[in-house]
């Protein structure tokens, strides 16, 4: 689909306006012609929806926002749900089903609104336990059982994310043997942000190689998600991480802004804003954010939850780091310096080490060095 923005008009705009009005983000339209015009009020409504859903708040209706808007029109029970391999069903009803199954103790995986194989397995197990036909289809009979068990006494915590935490604890403080996928953003013909001689794809690739070398020196298995001339989709990057059996996924990017004054570093993790969040992803994003802000002196733009595809499709904890604005003269000058990129790579490595230390023998933010990490690994090996 084409990206819709303020000033556009037509039936596609009318569809989006109708959806936003149904969600009470826009008032009901009284004149039919208004439905087909993307005005300022509609842009504000789109931004509000994007912020609520953990999407990029740009006021544009691209594929991700359009998909989320369409999915928001479904509630659990409004249509039969089943697993389709070629085109998985998506929507708020799928998300609600995954959350409900998880709360009842059935492992539907990370709630992401995509009806995949793991959701089908959890649904079939639930159906068998409820003595229903275990056909993997969430129809009226299954919905009735889910509603019957909707008492607060039947609700639990967030077992998917508790399992993430337990896996980190059991993995121990050593980095040796941990498998990390490093994901340099963009690539190939997709250069990302371009500012003068600096290209986001090149910076991300260089940072990935520097981080890869440091991780391998500690005994970690570091895998890069793409080649220097490749530009896989977010789904393909997530698939690579899943098939690799990654313990963590680190995505490296730079940012842009129409204002040259925008600057700083920010980190992102999976979260929906309604209490569903990757606890390990949030913890790692916090470690990375604090280390980079302390070591580089860049403006601290904090950590944020998002529902980007790279988060919903990866099975392991994932973090995306926006390292500076190439549209800011100060940030771009720093990122052009290879020595500065070394500082960034060291900060990310130390943050990963802090995650697995879980407070054991920790040191103040910004003081732990690559040499300290190596020394700790050697000490644990003896």
mmCIF file of C-alpha atoms in Angstrom:
data_model
loop_
_atom_site.group_PDB
_atom_site.id
_atom_site.type_symbol
_atom_site.label_atom_id
_atom_site.label_comp_id
_atom_site.label_asym_id
_atom_site.label_seq_id
_atom_site.Cartn_x
_atom_site.Cartn_y
_atom_site.Cartn_z
ATOM 1 C CA UNK A 1 0.000 0.000 0.000
ATOM 2 C CA UNK A 2 1.055 3.623 -0.476
ATOM 3 C CA UNK A 3 1.990 5.621 2.596
ATOM 4 C CA UNK A 4 -0.824 7.995 3.557
ATOM 5 C CA UNK A 5 -0.054 11.432 4.991
ATOM 6 C CA UNK A 6 -1.593 14.828 5.636
ATOM 7 C CA UNK A 7 -2.960 16.294 2.395
ATOM 8 C CA UNK A 8 -3.870 12.938 0.830
ATOM 9 C CA UNK A 9 -7.433 12.105 -0.184
ATOM 10 C CA UNK A 10 -9.411 9.139 -1.463
ATOM 11 C CA UNK A 11 -11.134 5.932 -0.355
ATOM 12 C CA UNK A 12 -8.018 4.682 1.529
ATOM 13 C CA UNK A 13 -8.132 7.793 3.678
ATOM 14 C CA UNK A 14 -11.863 7.286 4.209
ATOM 15 C CA UNK A 15 -11.207 3.762 5.504
ATOM 16 C CA UNK A 16 -8.641 5.007 8.015
ATOM 17 C CA UNK A 17 -10.871 7.897 9.151
ATOM 18 C CA UNK A 18 -13.733 5.470 9.730
ATOM 19 C CA UNK A 19 -11.520 3.197 11.855
ATOM 20 C CA UNK A 20 -10.202 6.100 13.924
ATOM 21 C CA UNK A 21 -13.725 7.436 14.446
ATOM 22 C CA UNK A 22 -14.878 3.985 15.630
ATOM 23 C CA UNK A 23 -12.058 4.093 18.200
ATOM 24 C CA UNK A 24 -13.256 7.588 19.293
ATOM 25 C CA UNK A 25 -9.939 9.128 18.242
ATOM 26 C CA UNK A 26 -11.862 11.292 15.755
ATOM 27 C CA UNK A 27 -15.389 12.690 16.021
ATOM 28 C CA UNK A 28 -18.066 11.201 13.782
ATOM 29 C CA UNK A 29 -18.026 12.713 10.299
ATOM 30 C CA UNK A 30 -21.202 14.534 9.304
ATOM 31 C CA UNK A 31 -20.318 15.412 5.709
ATOM 32 C CA UNK A 32 -19.343 12.534 3.438
ATOM 33 C CA UNK A 33 -16.594 14.517 1.691
ATOM 34 C CA UNK A 34 -14.679 14.917 4.972
ATOM 35 C CA UNK A 35 -14.102 11.188 5.116
ATOM 36 C CA UNK A 36 -11.790 11.278 2.117
ATOM 37 C CA UNK A 37 -9.395 14.022 3.268
ATOM 38 C CA UNK A 38 -6.318 13.494 5.477
ATOM 39 C CA UNK A 39 -6.353 16.713 7.524
ATOM 40 C CA UNK A 40 -4.449 17.898 10.601
ATOM 41 C CA UNK A 41 -7.013 16.403 12.994
ATOM 42 C CA UNK A 42 -6.595 13.021 11.345
ATOM 43 C CA UNK A 43 -2.816 13.283 11.595
ATOM 44 C CA UNK A 44 -3.111 13.978 15.331
ATOM 45 C CA UNK A 45 -5.440 10.994 15.705
ATOM 46 C CA UNK A 46 -2.982 8.742 13.860
ATOM 47 C CA UNK A 47 -0.173 9.944 16.128
ATOM 48 C CA UNK A 48 -2.289 9.198 19.206
ATOM 49 C CA UNK A 49 -3.024 5.701 17.913
ATOM 50 C CA UNK A 50 0.655 5.094 17.105
ATOM 51 C CA UNK A 51 1.749 6.224 20.547
ATOM 52 C CA UNK A 52 -0.856 3.995 22.178
ATOM 53 C CA UNK A 53 0.333 0.994 20.138
ATOM 54 C CA UNK A 54 4.079 1.493 20.533
ATOM 55 C CA UNK A 55 4.642 2.400 16.884
ATOM 56 C CA UNK A 56 6.808 5.156 15.429
ATOM 57 C CA UNK A 57 4.814 8.334 16.125
ATOM 58 C CA UNK A 58 5.197 10.051 12.759
ATOM 59 C CA UNK A 59 1.559 10.661 11.782
ATOM 60 C CA UNK A 60 2.007 8.587 8.607
ATOM 61 C CA UNK A 61 -0.067 5.524 7.789
ATOM 62 C CA UNK A 62 2.474 3.063 6.434
ATOM 63 C CA UNK A 63 2.267 -0.749 6.390
ATOM 64 C CA UNK A 64 2.861 -1.209 10.151
ATOM 65 C CA UNK A 65 0.315 1.424 11.205
ATOM 66 C CA UNK A 66 -2.239 0.237 8.656
ATOM 67 C CA UNK A 67 -1.873 -3.355 9.857
ATOM 68 C CA UNK A 68 -2.330 -2.255 13.468
ATOM 69 C CA UNK A 69 -5.399 -0.178 12.570
ATOM 70 C CA UNK A 70 -7.005 -3.093 10.769
ATOM 71 C CA UNK A 71 -6.209 -5.430 13.654
ATOM 72 C CA UNK A 72 -7.736 -3.008 16.151
ATOM 73 C CA UNK A 73 -11.140 -3.633 14.602
ATOM 74 C CA UNK A 74 -11.259 -7.208 15.913
ATOM 75 C CA UNK A 75 -12.137 -8.356 19.431
ATOM 76 C CA UNK A 76 -11.942 -11.897 20.756
ATOM 77 C CA UNK A 77 -14.983 -13.726 19.405
ATOM 78 C CA UNK A 78 -15.662 -11.435 16.467
ATOM 79 C CA UNK A 79 -14.336 -14.033 13.997
ATOM 80 C CA UNK A 80 -13.079 -17.631 14.084
ATOM 81 C CA UNK A 81 -9.308 -17.819 14.566
ATOM 82 C CA UNK A 82 -7.092 -20.525 13.141
ATOM 83 C CA UNK A 83 -3.512 -21.074 12.053
ATOM 84 C CA UNK A 84 -2.753 -20.304 8.411
ATOM 85 C CA UNK A 85 0.851 -21.028 7.455
ATOM 86 C CA UNK A 86 1.004 -18.869 4.314
ATOM 87 C CA UNK A 87 -0.767 -15.801 5.758
ATOM 88 C CA UNK A 88 -1.081 -15.854 9.586
ATOM 89 C CA UNK A 89 -4.160 -14.145 11.001
ATOM 90 C CA UNK A 90 -3.354 -10.913 12.837
ATOM 91 C CA UNK A 91 -5.237 -8.541 15.089
ATOM 92 C CA UNK A 92 -6.213 -7.532 18.593
ATOM 93 C CA UNK A 93 -8.341 -10.648 18.919
ATOM 94 C CA UNK A 94 -5.294 -12.848 18.328
ATOM 95 C CA UNK A 95 -3.358 -10.828 20.898
ATOM 96 C CA UNK A 96 -6.198 -11.243 23.429
ATOM 97 C CA UNK A 97 -6.278 -14.991 22.780
ATOM 98 C CA UNK A 98 -2.526 -15.297 23.317
ATOM 99 C CA UNK A 99 -2.695 -13.274 26.537
ATOM 100 C CA UNK A 100 -5.609 -15.346 27.861
ATOM 101 C CA UNK A 101 -3.964 -18.686 27.059
ATOM 102 C CA UNK A 102 -0.732 -17.518 28.683
ATOM 103 C CA UNK A 103 -2.549 -16.367 31.832
ATOM 104 C CA UNK A 104 -4.178 -19.803 32.058
ATOM 105 C CA UNK A 105 -0.796 -21.521 31.875
ATOM 106 C CA UNK A 106 -0.682 -22.502 28.194
ATOM 107 C CA UNK A 107 2.510 -21.441 26.434
ATOM 108 C CA UNK A 108 1.355 -19.393 23.444
ATOM 109 C CA UNK A 109 4.716 -17.628 23.259
ATOM 110 C CA UNK A 110 5.218 -13.885 23.317
ATOM 111 C CA UNK A 111 1.861 -12.124 22.707
ATOM 112 C CA UNK A 112 2.373 -10.478 19.325
ATOM 113 C CA UNK A 113 -1.028 -10.558 17.620
ATOM 114 C CA UNK A 114 0.110 -13.129 15.016
ATOM 115 C CA UNK A 115 -1.623 -16.532 15.031
ATOM 116 C CA UNK A 116 1.378 -18.808 14.524
ATOM 117 C CA UNK A 117 2.238 -22.437 15.150
ATOM 118 C CA UNK A 118 2.999 -21.926 18.855
ATOM 119 C CA UNK A 119 -0.370 -20.244 19.418
ATOM 120 C CA UNK A 120 -2.055 -23.150 17.652
ATOM 121 C CA UNK A 121 -0.259 -25.697 19.876
ATOM 122 C CA UNK A 122 -1.289 -23.837 23.025
ATOM 123 C CA UNK A 123 -4.878 -23.561 21.807
ATOM 124 C CA UNK A 124 -5.084 -27.282 20.998
ATOM 125 C CA UNK A 125 -3.726 -28.148 24.455
ATOM 126 C CA UNK A 126 -6.321 -25.881 26.050
ATOM 127 C CA UNK A 127 -9.077 -27.470 23.976
ATOM 128 C CA UNK A 128 -7.993 -30.991 24.961
ATOM 129 C CA UNK A 129 -7.909 -30.044 28.638
ATOM 130 C CA UNK A 130 -11.398 -28.539 28.333
ATOM 131 C CA UNK A 131 -12.600 -31.682 26.507
ATOM 132 C CA UNK A 132 -13.340 -29.746 23.350
ATOM 133 C CA UNK A 133 -12.528 -30.760 19.800
ATOM 134 C CA UNK A 134 -8.797 -30.040 19.595
ATOM 135 C CA UNK A 135 -8.890 -28.615 16.074
ATOM 136 C CA UNK A 136 -6.830 -25.480 16.747
ATOM 137 C CA UNK A 137 -9.725 -23.221 15.738
ATOM 138 C CA UNK A 138 -10.904 -20.606 18.214
ATOM 139 C CA UNK A 139 -14.624 -20.681 17.558
ATOM 140 C CA UNK A 140 -17.760 -20.169 19.696
ATOM 141 C CA UNK A 141 -17.255 -23.235 21.951
ATOM 142 C CA UNK A 142 -13.654 -22.296 22.734
ATOM 143 C CA UNK A 143 -14.612 -18.662 23.322
ATOM 144 C CA UNK A 144 -17.281 -19.768 25.832
ATOM 145 C CA UNK A 145 -14.682 -21.762 27.794
ATOM 146 C CA UNK A 146 -12.248 -18.856 27.762
ATOM 147 C CA UNK A 147 -14.961 -16.528 29.084
ATOM 148 C CA UNK A 148 -16.033 -19.092 31.679
ATOM 149 C CA UNK A 149 -12.499 -19.084 33.055
ATOM 150 C CA UNK A 150 -12.273 -15.300 33.046
ATOM 151 C CA UNK A 151 -12.505 -14.997 36.825
ATOM 152 C CA UNK A 152 -9.597 -13.039 38.331
ATOM 153 C CA UNK A 153 -8.789 -16.143 40.377
ATOM 154 C CA UNK A 154 -7.769 -17.850 37.153
ATOM 155 C CA UNK A 155 -5.352 -15.111 36.165
ATOM 156 C CA UNK A 156 -1.613 -15.424 36.674
ATOM 157 C CA UNK A 157 1.486 -13.369 35.964
ATOM 158 C CA UNK A 158 3.540 -13.116 32.798
ATOM 159 C CA UNK A 159 5.045 -16.607 32.463
ATOM 160 C CA UNK A 160 6.569 -15.909 29.039
ATOM 161 C CA UNK A 161 8.716 -13.163 30.478
ATOM 162 C CA UNK A 162 9.352 -14.994 33.734
ATOM 163 C CA UNK A 163 10.852 -17.750 31.597
ATOM 164 C CA UNK A 164 13.099 -15.157 29.950
ATOM 165 C CA UNK A 165 14.369 -14.064 33.351
ATOM 166 C CA UNK A 166 14.934 -17.627 34.505
ATOM 167 C CA UNK A 167 16.892 -18.448 31.347
ATOM 168 C CA UNK A 168 19.229 -15.521 32.030
ATOM 169 C CA UNK A 169 19.671 -16.604 35.652
ATOM 170 C CA UNK A 170 20.415 -20.216 34.724
ATOM 171 C CA UNK A 171 22.821 -19.136 31.960
ATOM 172 C CA UNK A 172 25.187 -17.854 34.649
ATOM 173 C CA UNK A 173 27.499 -14.822 34.695
ATOM 174 C CA UNK A 174 29.982 -16.052 32.089
ATOM 175 C CA UNK A 175 29.701 -14.768 28.536
ATOM 176 C CA UNK A 176 31.356 -17.811 26.973
ATOM 177 C CA UNK A 177 28.848 -19.805 24.968
ATOM 178 C CA UNK A 178 26.223 -17.065 24.784
ATOM 179 C CA UNK A 179 24.930 -16.592 21.237
ATOM 180 C CA UNK A 180 24.265 -12.983 20.259
ATOM 181 C CA UNK A 181 22.840 -11.784 16.955
ATOM 182 C CA UNK A 182 24.104 -8.324 16.021
ATOM 183 C CA UNK A 183 21.778 -6.617 13.563
ATOM 184 C CA UNK A 184 23.260 -3.649 11.666
ATOM 185 C CA UNK A 185 20.334 -1.647 10.309
ATOM 186 C CA UNK A 186 19.610 -1.109 6.591
ATOM 187 C CA UNK A 187 22.290 -2.281 4.104
ATOM 188 C CA UNK A 188 22.642 -2.823 0.374
ATOM 189 C CA UNK A 189 20.704 -0.202 -1.569
ATOM 190 C CA UNK A 190 18.952 0.878 1.637
ATOM 191 C CA UNK A 191 21.460 3.379 3.054
ATOM 192 C CA UNK A 192 19.269 4.572 5.916
ATOM 193 C CA UNK A 193 19.979 8.115 7.068
ATOM 194 C CA UNK A 194 22.490 9.934 4.846
ATOM 195 C CA UNK A 195 24.195 13.117 6.023
ATOM 196 C CA UNK A 196 27.157 14.367 3.975
ATOM 197 C CA UNK A 197 29.643 11.523 3.688
ATOM 198 C CA UNK A 198 28.049 9.531 6.524
ATOM 199 C CA UNK A 199 25.595 6.736 5.773
ATOM 200 C CA UNK A 200 23.683 4.934 8.498
ATOM 201 C CA UNK A 201 24.114 1.515 6.851
ATOM 202 C CA UNK A 202 27.913 1.908 6.816
ATOM 203 C CA UNK A 203 28.112 3.110 10.423
ATOM 204 C CA UNK A 204 25.885 0.269 11.624
ATOM 205 C CA UNK A 205 28.002 -2.277 9.736
ATOM 206 C CA UNK A 206 31.245 -0.887 11.178
ATOM 207 C CA UNK A 207 29.827 -0.892 14.713
ATOM 208 C CA UNK A 208 28.594 -4.459 14.241
ATOM 209 C CA UNK A 209 32.072 -5.639 13.222
ATOM 210 C CA UNK A 210 33.714 -3.876 16.174
ATOM 211 C CA UNK A 211 31.166 -5.381 18.571
ATOM 212 C CA UNK A 212 31.518 -8.811 16.950
ATOM 213 C CA UNK A 213 35.286 -8.829 17.556
ATOM 214 C CA UNK A 214 34.941 -7.892 21.220
ATOM 215 C CA UNK A 215 32.233 -10.442 21.836
ATOM 216 C CA UNK A 216 34.206 -13.232 20.203
ATOM 217 C CA UNK A 217 37.226 -12.317 22.346
ATOM 218 C CA UNK A 218 35.145 -13.051 25.460
ATOM 219 C CA UNK A 219 34.068 -16.447 24.129
ATOM 220 C CA UNK A 220 30.628 -15.420 22.948
ATOM 221 C CA UNK A 221 29.300 -16.585 19.597
ATOM 222 C CA UNK A 222 28.502 -13.372 17.747
ATOM 223 C CA UNK A 223 26.484 -13.589 14.519
ATOM 224 C CA UNK A 224 25.787 -10.645 12.186
ATOM 225 C CA UNK A 225 22.299 -10.671 10.654
ATOM 226 C CA UNK A 226 23.299 -9.435 7.202
ATOM 227 C CA UNK A 227 26.209 -9.032 4.829
ATOM 228 C CA UNK A 228 27.670 -5.617 3.907
ATOM 229 C CA UNK A 229 25.617 -5.465 0.690
ATOM 230 C CA UNK A 230 22.405 -7.064 1.950
ATOM 231 C CA UNK A 231 19.198 -5.479 3.257
ATOM 232 C CA UNK A 232 16.906 -8.137 4.728
ATOM 233 C CA UNK A 233 13.445 -7.237 5.960
ATOM 234 C CA UNK A 234 12.735 -7.074 9.676
ATOM 235 C CA UNK A 235 10.913 -10.396 9.385
ATOM 236 C CA UNK A 236 13.961 -11.985 7.754
ATOM 237 C CA UNK A 237 16.258 -10.600 10.450
ATOM 238 C CA UNK A 238 13.982 -12.000 13.163
ATOM 239 C CA UNK A 239 13.860 -15.358 11.378
ATOM 240 C CA UNK A 240 17.671 -15.451 11.265
ATOM 241 C CA UNK A 241 17.815 -14.859 15.022
ATOM 242 C CA UNK A 242 15.167 -17.499 15.734
ATOM 243 C CA UNK A 243 16.794 -20.130 13.537
ATOM 244 C CA UNK A 244 20.188 -19.348 15.069
ATOM 245 C CA UNK A 245 18.872 -20.004 18.573
ATOM 246 C CA UNK A 246 20.034 -16.562 19.694
ATOM 247 C CA UNK A 247 20.117 -15.650 23.373
ATOM 248 C CA UNK A 248 19.935 -11.918 22.612
ATOM 249 C CA UNK A 249 19.282 -9.725 19.578
ATOM 250 C CA UNK A 250 20.933 -6.290 19.265
ATOM 251 C CA UNK A 251 19.841 -3.961 16.449
ATOM 252 C CA UNK A 252 22.080 -0.978 15.639
ATOM 253 C CA UNK A 253 20.754 2.223 14.052
ATOM 254 C CA UNK A 254 21.226 5.985 13.792
ATOM 255 C CA UNK A 255 18.412 8.523 13.787
ATOM 256 C CA UNK A 256 17.337 11.642 11.898
ATOM 257 C CA UNK A 257 15.151 14.654 12.609
ATOM 258 C CA UNK A 258 14.034 17.727 10.634
ATOM 259 C CA UNK A 259 15.527 19.829 13.420
ATOM 260 C CA UNK A 260 19.350 19.810 13.521
ATOM 261 C CA UNK A 261 19.101 20.344 17.287
ATOM 262 C CA UNK A 262 17.737 16.842 17.901
ATOM 263 C CA UNK A 263 20.516 14.669 19.301
ATOM 264 C CA UNK A 264 21.303 11.818 21.669
ATOM 265 C CA UNK A 265 21.056 8.072 22.169
ATOM 266 C CA UNK A 266 17.897 6.035 22.838
ATOM 267 C CA UNK A 267 17.206 2.331 23.398
ATOM 268 C CA UNK A 268 14.041 0.364 22.646
ATOM 269 C CA UNK A 269 12.566 -2.967 23.753
ATOM 270 C CA UNK A 270 9.348 -4.924 23.287
ATOM 271 C CA UNK A 271 6.335 -3.595 25.180
ATOM 272 C CA UNK A 272 2.715 -2.732 24.510
ATOM 273 C CA UNK A 273 2.016 -0.105 27.165
ATOM 274 C CA UNK A 274 -0.612 -2.223 28.920
ATOM 275 C CA UNK A 275 1.793 -4.084 31.192
ATOM 276 C CA UNK A 276 3.041 -6.569 28.598
ATOM 277 C CA UNK A 277 6.777 -6.090 28.252
ATOM 278 C CA UNK A 278 9.920 -8.140 27.773
ATOM 279 C CA UNK A 279 11.446 -7.862 31.245
ATOM 280 C CA UNK A 280 14.889 -8.980 30.052
ATOM 281 C CA UNK A 281 14.687 -6.726 27.007
ATOM 282 C CA UNK A 282 13.730 -3.797 29.218
ATOM 283 C CA UNK A 283 16.561 -4.571 31.632
ATOM 284 C CA UNK A 284 19.148 -4.859 28.852
ATOM 285 C CA UNK A 285 17.906 -1.673 27.158
ATOM 286 C CA UNK A 286 18.358 0.125 30.485
ATOM 287 C CA UNK A 287 21.906 -1.169 30.907
ATOM 288 C CA UNK A 288 22.835 -0.179 27.339
ATOM 289 C CA UNK A 289 21.255 3.253 27.682
ATOM 290 C CA UNK A 290 23.035 4.068 30.921
ATOM 291 C CA UNK A 291 26.411 2.797 29.698
ATOM 292 C CA UNK A 292 26.314 4.696 26.410
ATOM 293 C CA UNK A 293 25.059 7.927 27.961
ATOM 294 C CA UNK A 294 27.786 7.788 30.638
ATOM 295 C CA UNK A 295 30.639 6.806 28.308
ATOM 296 C CA UNK A 296 29.876 9.013 25.314
ATOM 297 C CA UNK A 297 28.393 12.099 26.945
ATOM 298 C CA UNK A 298 25.555 11.980 24.408
ATOM 299 C CA UNK A 299 22.151 13.273 25.430
ATOM 300 C CA UNK A 300 20.207 10.569 27.267
ATOM 301 C CA UNK A 301 16.952 10.056 25.346
ATOM 302 C CA UNK A 302 16.016 7.160 27.670
ATOM 303 C CA UNK A 303 14.472 3.749 26.961
ATOM 304 C CA UNK A 304 11.092 3.173 25.317
ATOM 305 C CA UNK A 305 8.767 0.251 24.626
ATOM 306 C CA UNK A 306 7.683 -0.461 21.059
ATOM 307 C CA UNK A 307 5.758 -3.105 19.136
ATOM 308 C CA UNK A 308 7.995 -3.039 16.067
ATOM 309 C CA UNK A 309 8.089 -6.236 14.034
ATOM 310 C CA UNK A 310 11.704 -6.835 15.013
ATOM 311 C CA UNK A 311 10.475 -7.188 18.611
ATOM 312 C CA UNK A 312 7.279 -9.138 18.038
ATOM 313 C CA UNK A 313 8.858 -11.697 15.701
ATOM 314 C CA UNK A 314 12.059 -12.512 17.626
ATOM 315 C CA UNK A 315 11.714 -15.237 20.231
ATOM 316 C CA UNK A 316 14.680 -14.007 22.296
ATOM 317 C CA UNK A 317 14.944 -10.670 24.141
ATOM 318 C CA UNK A 318 15.702 -7.922 21.616
ATOM 319 C CA UNK A 319 16.924 -4.339 21.900
ATOM 320 C CA UNK A 320 17.256 -1.651 19.248
ATOM 321 C CA UNK A 321 19.725 1.190 19.844
ATOM 322 C CA UNK A 322 19.471 4.537 18.064
ATOM 323 C CA UNK A 323 23.013 5.852 18.413
ATOM 324 C CA UNK A 324 22.937 9.562 17.690
ATOM 325 C CA UNK A 325 21.314 11.740 15.039
ATOM 326 C CA UNK A 326 23.230 12.034 11.788
ATOM 327 C CA UNK A 327 21.266 15.237 11.176
ATOM 328 C CA UNK A 328 22.914 16.772 14.254
ATOM 329 C CA UNK A 329 26.408 18.216 13.626
ATOM 330 C CA UNK A 330 27.767 17.183 17.047
ATOM 331 C CA UNK A 331 26.458 13.614 16.914
ATOM 332 C CA UNK A 332 27.553 13.108 13.303
ATOM 333 C CA UNK A 333 31.067 14.391 14.039
ATOM 334 C CA UNK A 334 31.385 11.889 16.871
ATOM 335 C CA UNK A 335 30.059 8.981 14.830
ATOM 336 C CA UNK A 336 32.546 9.754 12.059
ATOM 337 C CA UNK A 337 35.396 9.046 14.509
ATOM 338 C CA UNK A 338 36.482 5.355 14.641
ATOM 339 C CA UNK A 339 37.690 5.830 18.228
ATOM 340 C CA UNK A 340 34.184 6.938 19.233
ATOM 341 C CA UNK A 341 32.703 3.810 17.639
ATOM 342 C CA UNK A 342 35.092 1.751 19.771
ATOM 343 C CA UNK A 343 33.666 3.443 22.865
ATOM 344 C CA UNK A 344 30.122 2.588 21.732
ATOM 345 C CA UNK A 345 31.040 -1.054 21.057
ATOM 346 C CA UNK A 346 32.683 -1.387 24.481
ATOM 347 C CA UNK A 347 29.641 0.156 26.179
ATOM 348 C CA UNK A 348 27.267 -2.321 24.545
ATOM 349 C CA UNK A 349 29.501 -5.270 25.459
ATOM 350 C CA UNK A 350 29.708 -4.152 29.092
ATOM 351 C CA UNK A 351 25.908 -3.761 29.208
ATOM 352 C CA UNK A 352 25.481 -7.376 28.035
ATOM 353 C CA UNK A 353 27.950 -8.482 30.715
ATOM 354 C CA UNK A 354 25.969 -6.585 33.358
ATOM 355 C CA UNK A 355 22.821 -8.393 32.266
ATOM 356 C CA UNK A 356 24.353 -11.789 32.971
ATOM 357 C CA UNK A 357 26.131 -10.668 36.160
ATOM 358 C CA UNK A 358 22.749 -9.932 37.761
ATOM 359 C CA UNK A 359 24.482 -7.701 40.301
ATOM 360 C CA UNK A 360 27.335 -10.108 41.072
ATOM 361 C CA UNK A 361 30.653 -8.202 41.382
ATOM 362 C CA UNK A 362 29.167 -5.250 39.528
ATOM 363 C CA UNK A 363 30.847 -1.860 39.157
ATOM 364 C CA UNK A 364 29.468 1.697 38.751
ATOM 365 C CA UNK A 365 28.030 2.622 35.362
ATOM 366 C CA UNK A 366 30.665 3.758 32.879
ATOM 367 C CA UNK A 367 33.626 2.301 34.790
ATOM 368 C CA UNK A 368 33.558 -1.364 33.721
ATOM 369 C CA UNK A 369 36.032 -1.851 30.834
ATOM 370 C CA UNK A 370 36.637 -4.433 28.121
ATOM 371 C CA UNK A 371 39.745 -5.507 30.063
ATOM 372 C CA UNK A 372 37.592 -5.987 33.187
ATOM 373 C CA UNK A 373 35.199 -8.170 31.213
ATOM 374 C CA UNK A 374 38.054 -10.347 29.928
ATOM 375 C CA UNK A 375 39.551 -10.606 33.416
ATOM 376 C CA UNK A 376 36.189 -11.668 34.851
ATOM 377 C CA UNK A 377 35.785 -14.306 32.138
ATOM 378 C CA UNK A 378 39.271 -15.703 32.860
ATOM 379 C CA UNK A 379 38.626 -15.759 36.591
ATOM 380 C CA UNK A 380 35.367 -17.675 36.117
ATOM 381 C CA UNK A 381 37.132 -20.157 33.832
ATOM 382 C CA UNK A 382 39.673 -21.134 36.518
#
